[in-house]
PDB file of C-alpha atoms and ligand atoms in Angstrom:
ATOM      1  CA  MET A  25       0.042   0.169  -0.119  1.00  0.00           C
ATOM      2  CA  ASN A  26       1.072   3.627  -1.158  1.00  0.00           C
ATOM      3  CA  SER A  27       1.666   5.419   2.497  1.00  0.00           C
ATOM      4  CA  ALA A  28       2.885   8.416   0.688  1.00  0.00           C
ATOM      5  CA  PRO A  29       0.954  11.858   1.459  1.00  0.00           C
ATOM      6  CA  LYS A  30      -1.668  12.168  -1.577  1.00  0.00           C
ATOM      7  CA  LYS A  31      -0.355  14.728  -4.085  1.00  0.00           C
ATOM      8  CA  GLN A  32      -3.078  17.565  -4.082  1.00  0.00           C
ATOM      9  CA  THR A  33      -5.066  18.973  -7.100  1.00  0.00           C
ATOM     10  CA  ALA A  34      -7.757  21.596  -6.940  1.00  0.00           C
ATOM     11  CA  ILE A  35     -11.157  22.830  -8.638  1.00  0.00           C
ATOM     12  CA  ILE A  36     -11.392  26.535  -7.666  1.00  0.00           C
ATOM     13  CA  GLY A  37     -14.677  28.668  -8.840  1.00  0.00           C
ATOM     14  CA  PHE A  38     -17.580  30.067  -6.935  1.00  0.00           C
ATOM     15  CA  PRO A  39     -20.128  28.873  -6.094  1.00  0.00           C
ATOM     16  CA  LEU A  40     -19.043  25.343  -7.047  1.00  0.00           C
ATOM     17  CA  SER A  41     -21.839  23.296  -6.364  1.00  0.00           C
ATOM     18  CA  HIS A  42     -22.217  20.906  -8.845  1.00  0.00           C
ATOM     19  CA  SER A  43     -19.403  20.879 -10.201  1.00  0.00           C
ATOM     20  CA  LEU A  44     -18.455  17.050 -11.403  1.00  0.00           C
ATOM     21  CA  SER A  45     -15.029  17.462 -11.458  1.00  0.00           C
ATOM     22  CA  PRO A  46     -13.255  15.679  -8.624  1.00  0.00           C
ATOM     23  CA  LEU A  47     -16.231  12.846  -9.329  1.00  0.00           C
ATOM     24  CA  LEU A  48     -13.824  12.514 -12.612  1.00  0.00           C
ATOM     25  CA  HIS A  49     -10.672  13.238 -11.368  1.00  0.00           C
ATOM     26  CA  ASN A  50     -10.474  11.311  -8.482  1.00  0.00           C
ATOM     27  CA  ALA A  51     -11.723   8.510 -10.446  1.00  0.00           C
ATOM     28  CA  MET A  52      -8.573   8.947 -12.882  1.00  0.00           C
ATOM     29  CA  TYR A  53      -6.340   8.681 -10.504  1.00  0.00           C
ATOM     30  CA  GLU A  54      -7.760   5.313  -8.818  1.00  0.00           C
ATOM     31  CA  ARG A  55      -7.815   4.066 -12.653  1.00  0.00           C
ATOM     32  CA  GLU A  56      -4.403   5.496 -13.748  1.00  0.00           C
ATOM     33  CA  GLY A  57      -2.861   3.912  -9.869  1.00  0.00           C
ATOM     34  CA  VAL A  58      -1.820   8.161  -9.365  1.00  0.00           C
ATOM     35  CA  ASN A  59      -1.641   8.963  -5.747  1.00  0.00           C
ATOM     36  CA  ALA A  60      -3.616  12.417  -6.089  1.00  0.00           C
ATOM     37  CA  GLU A  61      -7.028  13.696  -4.820  1.00  0.00           C
ATOM     38  CA  MET A  62      -9.162  16.201  -6.308  1.00  0.00           C
ATOM     39  CA  LYS A  63     -10.801  18.750  -3.232  1.00  0.00           C
ATOM     40  CA  ALA A  64     -12.996  21.318  -4.466  1.00  0.00           C
ATOM     41  CA  TYR A  65     -12.272  25.084  -3.400  1.00  0.00           C
ATOM     42  CA  ALA A  66     -15.449  27.481  -3.847  1.00  0.00           C
ATOM     43  CA  ASN A  67     -14.016  30.897  -2.967  1.00  0.00           C
ATOM     44  CA  GLU A  68     -14.827  34.328  -4.512  1.00  0.00           C
ATOM     45  CA  SER A  69     -11.100  35.883  -3.884  1.00  0.00           C
ATOM     46  CA  ILE A  70      -8.502  34.741  -6.775  1.00  0.00           C
ATOM     47  CA  THR A  71      -5.887  35.983  -4.831  1.00  0.00           C
ATOM     48  CA  ASP A  72      -6.860  34.276  -1.284  1.00  0.00           C
ATOM     49  CA  LEU A  73      -7.090  30.895  -3.968  1.00  0.00           C
ATOM     50  CA  ILE A  74      -3.352  31.270  -5.519  1.00  0.00           C
ATOM     51  CA  LYS A  75      -2.156  31.525  -2.039  1.00  0.00           C
ATOM     52  CA  LEU A  76      -3.561  28.188  -1.147  1.00  0.00           C
ATOM     53  CA  ILE A  77      -2.375  26.452  -4.655  1.00  0.00           C
ATOM     54  CA  ARG A  78       1.118  28.158  -3.866  1.00  0.00           C
ATOM     55  CA  GLU A  79       0.928  27.510   0.152  1.00  0.00           C
ATOM     56  CA  THR A  80      -0.273  23.674  -0.116  1.00  0.00           C
ATOM     57  CA  PRO A  81       1.316  22.858  -3.111  1.00  0.00           C
ATOM     58  CA  ILE A  82      -1.873  22.167  -5.652  1.00  0.00           C
ATOM     59  CA  GLU A  83      -0.177  20.462  -8.775  1.00  0.00           C
ATOM     60  CA  LEU A  84      -3.139  20.858 -10.884  1.00  0.00           C
ATOM     61  CA  THR A  85      -5.804  23.181 -10.908  1.00  0.00           C
ATOM     62  CA  ALA A  86      -8.619  23.501 -12.794  1.00  0.00           C
ATOM     63  CA  VAL A  87     -10.188  26.733 -13.366  1.00  0.00           C
ATOM     64  CA  THR A  88     -13.950  27.971 -13.542  1.00  0.00           C
ATOM     65  CA  ILE A  89     -16.916  30.287 -13.330  1.00  0.00           C
ATOM     66  CA  PRO A  90     -15.823  33.727 -11.774  1.00  0.00           C
ATOM     67  CA  HIS A  91     -12.093  32.654 -12.448  1.00  0.00           C
ATOM     68  CA  LYS A  92     -11.326  32.050 -15.905  1.00  0.00           C
ATOM     69  CA  GLN A  93     -10.276  35.640 -16.991  1.00  0.00           C
ATOM     70  CA  THR A  94      -9.273  36.667 -13.579  1.00  0.00           C
ATOM     71  CA  VAL A  95      -6.976  34.255 -12.654  1.00  0.00           C
ATOM     72  CA  ILE A  96      -4.272  35.328 -16.069  1.00  0.00           C
ATOM     73  CA  GLU A  97      -2.423  38.065 -14.346  1.00  0.00           C
ATOM     74  CA  PHE A  98      -1.660  36.148 -11.177  1.00  0.00           C
ATOM     75  CA  LEU A  99       0.320  33.653 -13.482  1.00  0.00           C
ATOM     76  CA  ASP A 100       3.888  33.174 -13.954  1.00  0.00           C
ATOM     77  CA  GLU A 101       3.368  31.680 -17.552  1.00  0.00           C
ATOM     78  CA  VAL A 102       0.104  31.635 -19.911  1.00  0.00           C
ATOM     79  CA  ASP A 103       0.291  29.002 -23.022  1.00  0.00           C
ATOM     80  CA  PRO A 104      -0.492  30.714 -26.282  1.00  0.00           C
ATOM     81  CA  ALA A 105      -3.352  29.119 -27.071  1.00  0.00           C
ATOM     82  CA  ALA A 106      -5.029  30.127 -23.438  1.00  0.00           C
ATOM     83  CA  ILE A 107      -3.651  34.132 -23.775  1.00  0.00           C
ATOM     84  CA  ALA A 108      -5.236  33.524 -27.671  1.00  0.00           C
ATOM     85  CA  ILE A 109      -8.875  32.389 -26.212  1.00  0.00           C
ATOM     86  CA  GLY A 110      -8.595  35.226 -22.649  1.00  0.00           C
ATOM     87  CA  ALA A 111      -9.145  32.189 -20.614  1.00  0.00           C
ATOM     88  CA  VAL A 112      -7.563  29.719 -18.430  1.00  0.00           C
ATOM     89  CA  ASN A 113      -9.113  26.320 -17.429  1.00  0.00           C
ATOM     90  CA  THR A 114      -5.772  24.541 -16.024  1.00  0.00           C
ATOM     91  CA  ILE A 115      -3.447  25.685 -13.649  1.00  0.00           C
ATOM     92  CA  ILE A 116       0.177  23.575 -13.541  1.00  0.00           C
ATOM     93  CA  ASN A 117       2.041  24.302 -10.233  1.00  0.00           C
ATOM     94  CA  ARG A 118       5.761  23.097 -12.060  1.00  0.00           C
ATOM     95  CA  ASN A 119       8.510  23.463  -9.024  1.00  0.00           C
ATOM     96  CA  GLY A 120       6.470  26.198  -8.005  1.00  0.00           C
ATOM     97  CA  LYS A 121       6.187  27.936 -11.318  1.00  0.00           C
ATOM     98  CA  LEU A 122       1.968  28.650 -12.401  1.00  0.00           C
ATOM     99  CA  ILE A 123       1.739  27.910 -15.703  1.00  0.00           C
ATOM    100  CA  GLY A 124      -1.984  28.489 -16.999  1.00  0.00           C
ATOM    101  CA  TYR A 125      -3.835  26.867 -19.753  1.00  0.00           C
ATOM    102  CA  ASN A 126      -6.686  25.639 -21.965  1.00  0.00           C
ATOM    103  CA  THR A 127      -8.014  22.362 -22.119  1.00  0.00           C
ATOM    104  CA  ASP A 128     -11.750  23.981 -23.192  1.00  0.00           C
ATOM    105  CA  VAL A 129     -10.681  23.526 -26.824  1.00  0.00           C
ATOM    106  CA  VAL A 130      -9.820  19.837 -26.901  1.00  0.00           C
ATOM    107  CA  GLY A 131     -13.383  19.138 -25.058  1.00  0.00           C
ATOM    108  CA  ILE A 132     -14.823  21.043 -28.235  1.00  0.00           C
ATOM    109  CA  ALA A 133     -12.091  19.529 -30.762  1.00  0.00           C
ATOM    110  CA  LYS A 134     -13.397  16.248 -29.225  1.00  0.00           C
ATOM    111  CA  ALA A 135     -16.883  16.713 -29.352  1.00  0.00           C
ATOM    112  CA  LEU A 136     -16.802  18.260 -32.499  1.00  0.00           C
ATOM    113  CA  GLU A 137     -14.306  15.811 -34.119  1.00  0.00           C
ATOM    114  CA  GLY A 138     -15.690  14.317 -37.425  1.00  0.00           C
ATOM    115  CA  VAL A 139     -17.667  17.921 -38.368  1.00  0.00           C
ATOM    116  CA  VAL A 140     -16.938  19.584 -40.736  1.00  0.00           C
ATOM    117  CA  LEU A 141     -16.397  23.560 -40.172  1.00  0.00           C
ATOM    118  CA  LYS A 142     -14.606  25.009 -43.217  1.00  0.00           C
ATOM    119  CA  ASP A 143     -16.792  27.322 -44.763  1.00  0.00           C
ATOM    120  CA  LYS A 144     -20.095  26.361 -42.885  1.00  0.00           C
ATOM    121  CA  ASN A 145     -22.203  28.375 -41.588  1.00  0.00           C
ATOM    122  CA  VAL A 146     -21.616  28.571 -37.430  1.00  0.00           C
ATOM    123  CA  LEU A 147     -24.173  29.925 -34.842  1.00  0.00           C
ATOM    124  CA  ILE A 148     -22.302  30.283 -31.448  1.00  0.00           C
ATOM    125  CA  ILE A 149     -24.870  30.869 -28.831  1.00  0.00           C
ATOM    126  CA  GLY A 150     -23.334  33.228 -26.524  1.00  0.00           C
ATOM    127  CA  ALA A 151     -20.438  35.317 -25.961  1.00  0.00           C
ATOM    128  CA  GLY A 152     -19.002  34.508 -22.671  1.00  0.00           C
ATOM    129  CA  GLY A 153     -15.961  32.328 -21.492  1.00  0.00           C
ATOM    130  CA  ALA A 154     -16.735  29.049 -23.314  1.00  0.00           C
ATOM    131  CA  ALA A 155     -17.876  30.413 -26.145  1.00  0.00           C
ATOM    132  CA  GLN A 156     -14.474  32.317 -26.861  1.00  0.00           C
ATOM    133  CA  ALA A 157     -12.602  29.150 -26.791  1.00  0.00           C
ATOM    134  CA  VAL A 158     -15.553  27.859 -29.473  1.00  0.00           C
ATOM    135  CA  GLY A 159     -14.417  30.973 -31.348  1.00  0.00           C
ATOM    136  CA  TYR A 160     -11.298  30.065 -31.391  1.00  0.00           C
ATOM    137  CA  TYR A 161     -11.432  26.414 -32.239  1.00  0.00           C
ATOM    138  CA  VAL A 162     -13.472  27.652 -35.291  1.00  0.00           C
ATOM    139  CA  GLU A 163     -11.712  30.145 -36.942  1.00  0.00           C
ATOM    140  CA  GLN A 164      -9.056  28.053 -36.667  1.00  0.00           C
ATOM    141  CA  LYS A 165     -11.276  25.206 -38.322  1.00  0.00           C
ATOM    142  CA  GLU A 166     -12.206  28.119 -41.143  1.00  0.00           C
ATOM    143  CA  GLY A 167     -15.920  28.276 -40.366  1.00  0.00           C
ATOM    144  CA  ARG A 168     -18.279  31.515 -41.122  1.00  0.00           C
ATOM    145  CA  MET A 169     -18.965  32.373 -38.210  1.00  0.00           C
ATOM    146  CA  PHE A 170     -22.530  33.721 -36.537  1.00  0.00           C
ATOM    147  CA  CYS A 171     -22.759  35.432 -32.753  1.00  0.00           C
ATOM    148  CA  LEU A 172     -26.580  35.215 -31.301  1.00  0.00           C
ATOM    149  CA  ASN A 173     -26.071  36.959 -27.772  1.00  0.00           C
ATOM    150  CA  ARG A 174     -28.227  38.752 -25.544  1.00  0.00           C
ATOM    151  CA  ASN A 175     -25.898  41.284 -24.746  1.00  0.00           C
ATOM    152  CA  ALA A 176     -25.144  42.651 -28.210  1.00  0.00           C
ATOM    153  CA  GLU A 177     -22.109  44.552 -27.617  1.00  0.00           C
ATOM    154  CA  HIS A 178     -20.426  41.237 -26.033  1.00  0.00           C
ATOM    155  CA  ALA A 179     -21.079  39.646 -29.442  1.00  0.00           C
ATOM    156  CA  LYS A 180     -19.854  42.299 -31.757  1.00  0.00           C
ATOM    157  CA  SER A 181     -16.514  41.998 -29.645  1.00  0.00           C
ATOM    158  CA  PHE A 182     -16.549  38.075 -29.393  1.00  0.00           C
ATOM    159  CA  VAL A 183     -16.952  38.760 -33.859  1.00  0.00           C
ATOM    160  CA  GLN A 184     -13.892  41.325 -33.873  1.00  0.00           C
ATOM    161  CA  LYS A 185     -11.720  38.684 -32.073  1.00  0.00           C
ATOM    162  CA  PHE A 186     -12.819  35.855 -33.862  1.00  0.00           C
ATOM    163  CA  GLY A 187     -14.106  36.903 -37.363  1.00  0.00           C
ATOM    164  CA  GLY A 188     -17.778  36.896 -38.565  1.00  0.00           C
ATOM    165  CA  ARG A 189     -21.185  38.598 -37.966  1.00  0.00           C
ATOM    166  CA  ALA A 190     -22.993  39.511 -34.908  1.00  0.00           C
ATOM    167  CA  ILE A 191     -27.248  38.008 -35.816  1.00  0.00           C
ATOM    168  CA  SER A 192     -30.113  39.161 -34.040  1.00  0.00           C
ATOM    169  CA  ALA A 193     -32.774  36.675 -32.846  1.00  0.00           C
ATOM    170  CA  GLU A 194     -35.182  38.320 -35.885  1.00  0.00           C
ATOM    171  CA  GLU A 195     -33.043  37.454 -38.651  1.00  0.00           C
ATOM    172  CA  LEU A 196     -32.165  34.163 -37.923  1.00  0.00           C
ATOM    173  CA  GLU A 197     -34.441  33.139 -40.417  1.00  0.00           C
ATOM    174  CA  ASN A 198     -33.163  34.583 -43.500  1.00  0.00           C
ATOM    175  CA  GLN A 199     -30.157  32.283 -42.841  1.00  0.00           C
ATOM    176  CA  GLU A 200     -28.960  29.062 -42.879  1.00  0.00           C
ATOM    177  CA  PHE A 201     -26.903  27.028 -40.190  1.00  0.00           C
ATOM    178  CA  ASP A 202     -24.615  24.134 -41.151  1.00  0.00           C
ATOM    179  CA  VAL A 203     -24.057  23.835 -37.032  1.00  0.00           C
ATOM    180  CA  ILE A 204     -25.173  25.484 -33.971  1.00  0.00           C
ATOM    181  CA  ILE A 205     -23.493  25.492 -30.945  1.00  0.00           C
ATOM    182  CA  ASN A 206     -25.255  27.055 -27.325  1.00  0.00           C
ATOM    183  CA  THR A 207     -22.843  27.965 -24.818  1.00  0.00           C
ATOM    184  CA  THR A 208     -24.752  29.708 -23.072  1.00  0.00           C
ATOM    185  CA  PRO A 209     -26.070  28.407 -19.345  1.00  0.00           C
ATOM    186  CA  ILE A 210     -29.999  28.322 -20.721  1.00  0.00           C
ATOM    187  CA  GLY A 211     -31.414  25.497 -20.373  1.00  0.00           C
ATOM    188  CA  MET A 212     -29.210  24.117 -17.509  1.00  0.00           C
ATOM    189  CA  SER A 213     -30.463  22.539 -14.137  1.00  0.00           C
ATOM    190  CA  PRO A 214     -33.060  23.407 -12.796  1.00  0.00           C
ATOM    191  CA  HIS A 215     -33.903  25.229 -15.999  1.00  0.00           C
ATOM    192  CA  GLU A 216     -34.566  22.568 -18.184  1.00  0.00           C
ATOM    193  CA  ALA A 217     -37.874  23.887 -19.827  1.00  0.00           C
ATOM    194  CA  GLU A 218     -35.754  26.613 -20.730  1.00  0.00           C
ATOM    195  CA  SER A 219     -33.721  27.058 -24.440  1.00  0.00           C
ATOM    196  CA  PRO A 220     -31.891  29.756 -26.674  1.00  0.00           C
ATOM    197  CA  LEU A 221     -33.155  28.468 -29.647  1.00  0.00           C
ATOM    198  CA  THR A 222     -37.002  28.203 -31.174  1.00  0.00           C
ATOM    199  CA  LYS A 223     -37.409  24.943 -32.411  1.00  0.00           C
ATOM    200  CA  ASN A 224     -38.054  25.818 -36.109  1.00  0.00           C
ATOM    201  CA  VAL A 225     -34.347  27.027 -36.430  1.00  0.00           C
ATOM    202  CA  PHE A 226     -33.345  23.526 -35.985  1.00  0.00           C
ATOM    203  CA  LYS A 227     -33.374  21.459 -40.276  1.00  0.00           C
ATOM    204  CA  PRO A 228     -32.340  17.950 -40.799  1.00  0.00           C
ATOM    205  CA  SER A 229     -28.847  18.449 -42.222  1.00  0.00           C
ATOM    206  CA  GLN A 230     -27.372  20.719 -39.487  1.00  0.00           C
ATOM    207  CA  THR A 231     -25.410  19.031 -35.801  1.00  0.00           C
ATOM    208  CA  VAL A 232     -26.455  20.976 -33.438  1.00  0.00           C
ATOM    209  CA  PHE A 233     -23.782  21.007 -29.738  1.00  0.00           C
ATOM    210  CA  ASP A 234     -24.878  21.938 -27.184  1.00  0.00           C
ATOM    211  CA  LEU A 235     -22.076  22.613 -24.340  1.00  0.00           C
ATOM    212  CA  ILE A 236     -24.604  21.966 -20.972  1.00  0.00           C
ATOM    213  CA  TYR A 237     -23.920  18.289 -19.745  1.00  0.00           C
ATOM    214  CA  ASN A 238     -26.500  18.621 -17.110  1.00  0.00           C
ATOM    215  CA  PRO A 239     -28.979  17.476 -18.092  1.00  0.00           C
ATOM    216  CA  LEU A 240     -27.615  15.449 -20.728  1.00  0.00           C
ATOM    217  CA  GLU A 241     -29.985  16.069 -22.977  1.00  0.00           C
ATOM    218  CA  THR A 242     -31.409  19.715 -23.334  1.00  0.00           C
ATOM    219  CA  LYS A 243     -34.241  21.004 -24.733  1.00  0.00           C
ATOM    220  CA  PHE A 244     -32.255  22.420 -27.371  1.00  0.00           C
ATOM    221  CA  LEU A 245     -31.171  19.479 -28.327  1.00  0.00           C
ATOM    222  CA  HIS A 246     -34.099  17.503 -27.498  1.00  0.00           C
ATOM    223  CA  GLU A 247     -35.896  19.466 -30.267  1.00  0.00           C
ATOM    224  CA  ALA A 248     -32.894  19.643 -32.370  1.00  0.00           C
ATOM    225  CA  LYS A 249     -33.221  15.959 -32.434  1.00  0.00           C
ATOM    226  CA  ALA A 250     -36.715  15.909 -33.411  1.00  0.00           C
ATOM    227  CA  ALA A 251     -36.088  18.031 -36.399  1.00  0.00           C
ATOM    228  CA  GLY A 252     -33.535  14.975 -37.570  1.00  0.00           C
ATOM    229  CA  ALA A 253     -30.536  17.320 -36.641  1.00  0.00           C
ATOM    230  CA  LYS A 254     -27.538  15.101 -35.012  1.00  0.00           C
ATOM    231  CA  THR A 255     -27.179  16.258 -31.485  1.00  0.00           C
ATOM    232  CA  ILE A 256     -23.898  16.538 -29.209  1.00  0.00           C
ATOM    233  CA  SER A 257     -24.453  16.878 -25.205  1.00  0.00           C
ATOM    234  CA  GLY A 258     -21.424  18.930 -23.047  1.00  0.00           C
ATOM    235  CA  LEU A 259     -20.683  15.606 -22.034  1.00  0.00           C
ATOM    236  CA  THR A 260     -17.578  14.705 -24.319  1.00  0.00           C
ATOM    237  CA  MET A 261     -16.229  18.026 -23.847  1.00  0.00           C
ATOM    238  CA  PHE A 262     -16.498  17.815 -20.320  1.00  0.00           C
ATOM    239  CA  ILE A 263     -14.834  14.367 -20.287  1.00  0.00           C
ATOM    240  CA  ALA A 264     -11.868  15.722 -23.154  1.00  0.00           C
ATOM    241  CA  GLN A 265     -11.144  18.383 -21.111  1.00  0.00           C
ATOM    242  CA  GLY A 266     -10.463  16.811 -17.809  1.00  0.00           C
ATOM    243  CA  LEU A 267      -8.652  14.258 -19.890  1.00  0.00           C
ATOM    244  CA  GLY A 268      -6.615  16.816 -21.322  1.00  0.00           C
ATOM    245  CA  GLN A 269      -5.733  18.776 -17.867  1.00  0.00           C
ATOM    246  CA  GLU A 270      -4.771  15.371 -16.425  1.00  0.00           C
ATOM    247  CA  ARG A 271      -2.626  15.059 -19.837  1.00  0.00           C
ATOM    248  CA  LEU A 272      -0.517  18.466 -19.253  1.00  0.00           C
ATOM    249  CA  TRP A 273       0.011  17.533 -15.309  1.00  0.00           C
ATOM    250  CA  LEU A 274       1.151  14.190 -15.987  1.00  0.00           C
ATOM    251  CA  GLY A 275       2.639  14.066 -19.046  1.00  0.00           C
ATOM    252  CA  ARG A 276       1.531  10.748 -20.584  1.00  0.00           C
ATOM    253  CA  GLY A 277      -0.922  10.161 -22.389  1.00  0.00           C
ATOM    254  CA  ILE A 278      -4.404   9.276 -20.689  1.00  0.00           C
ATOM    255  CA  GLU A 279      -7.067   7.519 -22.502  1.00  0.00           C
ATOM    256  CA  ASP A 280     -10.895   7.528 -21.537  1.00  0.00           C
ATOM    257  CA  LYS A 281     -11.970   4.950 -19.262  1.00  0.00           C
ATOM    258  CA  GLY A 282     -15.436   4.788 -20.018  1.00  0.00           C
ATOM    259  CA  TYR A 283     -16.029   8.227 -17.648  1.00  0.00           C
ATOM    260  CA  LYS A 284     -19.147   8.463 -18.917  1.00  0.00           C
ATOM    261  CA  GLU A 285     -20.825   5.303 -17.668  1.00  0.00           C
ATOM    262  CA  LEU A 286     -19.446   7.301 -14.812  1.00  0.00           C
ATOM    263  CA  ILE A 287     -21.126  10.325 -14.519  1.00  0.00           C
ATOM    264  CA  ILE A 288     -24.405   9.048 -16.143  1.00  0.00           C
ATOM    265  CA  VAL A 289     -25.784   7.447 -13.192  1.00  0.00           C
TER     266      VAL A 289
HETATM  267  P1  LIG B   5     -20.310  33.111 -18.816  1.00  0.00           P
HETATM  268  O1  LIG B   5     -18.344  33.372 -19.566  1.00  0.00           O
HETATM  269  O2  LIG B   5     -21.138  33.627 -17.106  1.00  0.00           O
HETATM  270  O3  LIG B   5     -20.803  33.332 -20.386  1.00  0.00           O
HETATM  271  C1  LIG B   5     -22.212  33.192 -20.368  1.00  0.00           C
HETATM  272  C2  LIG B   5     -23.371  33.641 -21.756  1.00  0.00           C
HETATM  273  O4  LIG B   5     -24.299  33.581 -21.863  1.00  0.00           O
HETATM  274  C3  LIG B   5     -22.678  34.954 -22.355  1.00  0.00           C
HETATM  275  O5  LIG B   5     -22.895  35.449 -23.537  1.00  0.00           O
HETATM  276  C4  LIG B   5     -24.197  35.592 -21.384  1.00  0.00           C
HETATM  277  O6  LIG B   5     -25.261  36.611 -21.965  1.00  0.00           O
HETATM  278  C5  LIG B   5     -24.883  33.969 -21.869  1.00  0.00           C
HETATM  279  N1  LIG B   5     -26.265  34.177 -20.792  1.00  0.00           N
HETATM  280  C6  LIG B   5     -25.811  34.061 -19.969  1.00  0.00           C
HETATM  281  N2  LIG B   5     -27.543  33.715 -18.503  1.00  0.00           N
HETATM  282  C7  LIG B   5     -28.153  34.124 -19.839  1.00  0.00           C
HETATM  283  C8  LIG B   5     -29.486  34.240 -20.141  1.00  0.00           C
HETATM  284  N3  LIG B   5     -30.570  33.434 -18.945  1.00  0.00           N
HETATM  285  N4  LIG B   5     -30.478  34.488 -21.251  1.00  0.00           N
HETATM  286  C9  LIG B   5     -29.213  35.063 -22.667  1.00  0.00           C
HETATM  287  N5  LIG B   5     -28.486  34.500 -22.409  1.00  0.00           N
HETATM  288  C10 LIG B   5     -27.291  34.472 -21.105  1.00  0.00           C
HETATM  289  O7  LIG B   5     -19.841  31.599 -18.437  1.00  0.00           O
HETATM  290  P2  LIG B   5     -18.858  30.614 -19.054  1.00  0.00           P
HETATM  291  O8  LIG B   5     -18.158  29.956 -18.872  1.00  0.00           O
HETATM  292  O9  LIG B   5     -18.951  30.591 -20.766  1.00  0.00           O
HETATM  293  O10 LIG B   5     -20.333  28.538 -19.553  1.00  0.00           O
HETATM  294  C11 LIG B   5     -21.811  28.803 -20.376  1.00  0.00           C
HETATM  295  C12 LIG B   5     -22.079  27.878 -20.513  1.00  0.00           C
HETATM  296  O11 LIG B   5     -21.392  26.071 -20.596  1.00  0.00           O
HETATM  297  C13 LIG B   5     -22.574  26.937 -19.273  1.00  0.00           C
HETATM  298  O12 LIG B   5     -23.286  26.217 -18.880  1.00  0.00           O
HETATM  299  C14 LIG B   5     -21.741  25.867 -18.433  1.00  0.00           C
HETATM  300  O13 LIG B   5     -21.792  24.381 -17.602  1.00  0.00           O
HETATM  301  C15 LIG B   5     -21.481  25.043 -20.225  1.00  0.00           C
HETATM  302  N6  LIG B   5     -19.676  24.563 -20.044  1.00  0.00           N
HETATM  303  C16 LIG B   5     -19.029  23.697 -20.709  1.00  0.00           C
HETATM  304  C17 LIG B   5     -18.405  23.069 -20.671  1.00  0.00           C
HETATM  305  C18 LIG B   5     -18.016  21.527 -20.722  1.00  0.00           C
HETATM  306  O14 LIG B   5     -17.029  21.302 -20.669  1.00  0.00           O
HETATM  307  N7  LIG B   5     -19.017  20.790 -21.288  1.00  0.00           N
HETATM  308  C19 LIG B   5     -17.094  23.695 -20.353  1.00  0.00           C
HETATM  309  C20 LIG B   5     -17.217  24.824 -20.358  1.00  0.00           C
HETATM  310  C21 LIG B   5     -18.445  25.858 -19.849  1.00  0.00           C
HETATM  311  P3  LIG B   5     -24.750  38.149 -22.104  1.00  0.00           P
HETATM  312  O15 LIG B   5     -23.063  38.586 -22.820  1.00  0.00           O
HETATM  313  O16 LIG B   5     -25.698  39.044 -22.446  1.00  0.00           O
HETATM  314  O17 LIG B   5     -24.274  38.644 -20.231  1.00  0.00           O
END
């Protein structure tokens, strides 16, 4: 039996009541034989959390709302892709040096594996932190982006950064979309009765991706599926971004060993 103290990893954010990250990462440690444990630290103060990471020390930190952007100035180094996205979801503590990365984009790539984006019309709903990682990925894949967001100014900044154009809800019916991606929390538990789009936008030829993974099938995805579209839930992204975090920390390939079954109970 390994009697060495467990290495510490963490998820930080506020609030954190629904985070599935400890469940996922602790299962990975068990299945990979890594002597570590992930704990959740809900705190509104990023300075307190950075102090905790340096002093404990915490070797891998998963970062979520509201710290993904504000954490950047406290890090010693930030990966160029995370800088381009403008958000860090992972901090690796290498001998006291805090390095920031973004593995949301790894998760998005996995979720959209096999979906052609080049020269396709891609509607992105939302312009927040997760939307920035989607924008970065779709720009790399040369998709034609349209951004629909509650706050039109945020949509404008989004398209200035990643290309494409901002679109209003009224304009949607005059435009065809090949891929539709929801990056807002609309429809997330406990608001399952809500959807960010009206169902007449969905077509059988579309791929529709919702970043939400709780519930697994949101009203948005349910209506898209009923219209014949191919649907993708946020769970594939969630697991892939977590595997990406462990690969960065452990420096070796970590494969998916049925983690979906662990989360869908
Ligand atoms: P965020 O930075 O707070 O951005 C939220 C976005 O949604 C903003 O564009 C905001 O519009 C819009 N929005 C929020 N509430 C709205 C409402 N009631 N009506 C209309 N628009 C609304 O959050 P985030 O980090 O991007 O996360 C967004 C979602 O993605 C969450 O559900 C999160 O769980 C999910 N996510 C999933 C994964 C995964 O691995 N599957 C990873 C990251 C995030 P305004 O600009 O108008 O405020």
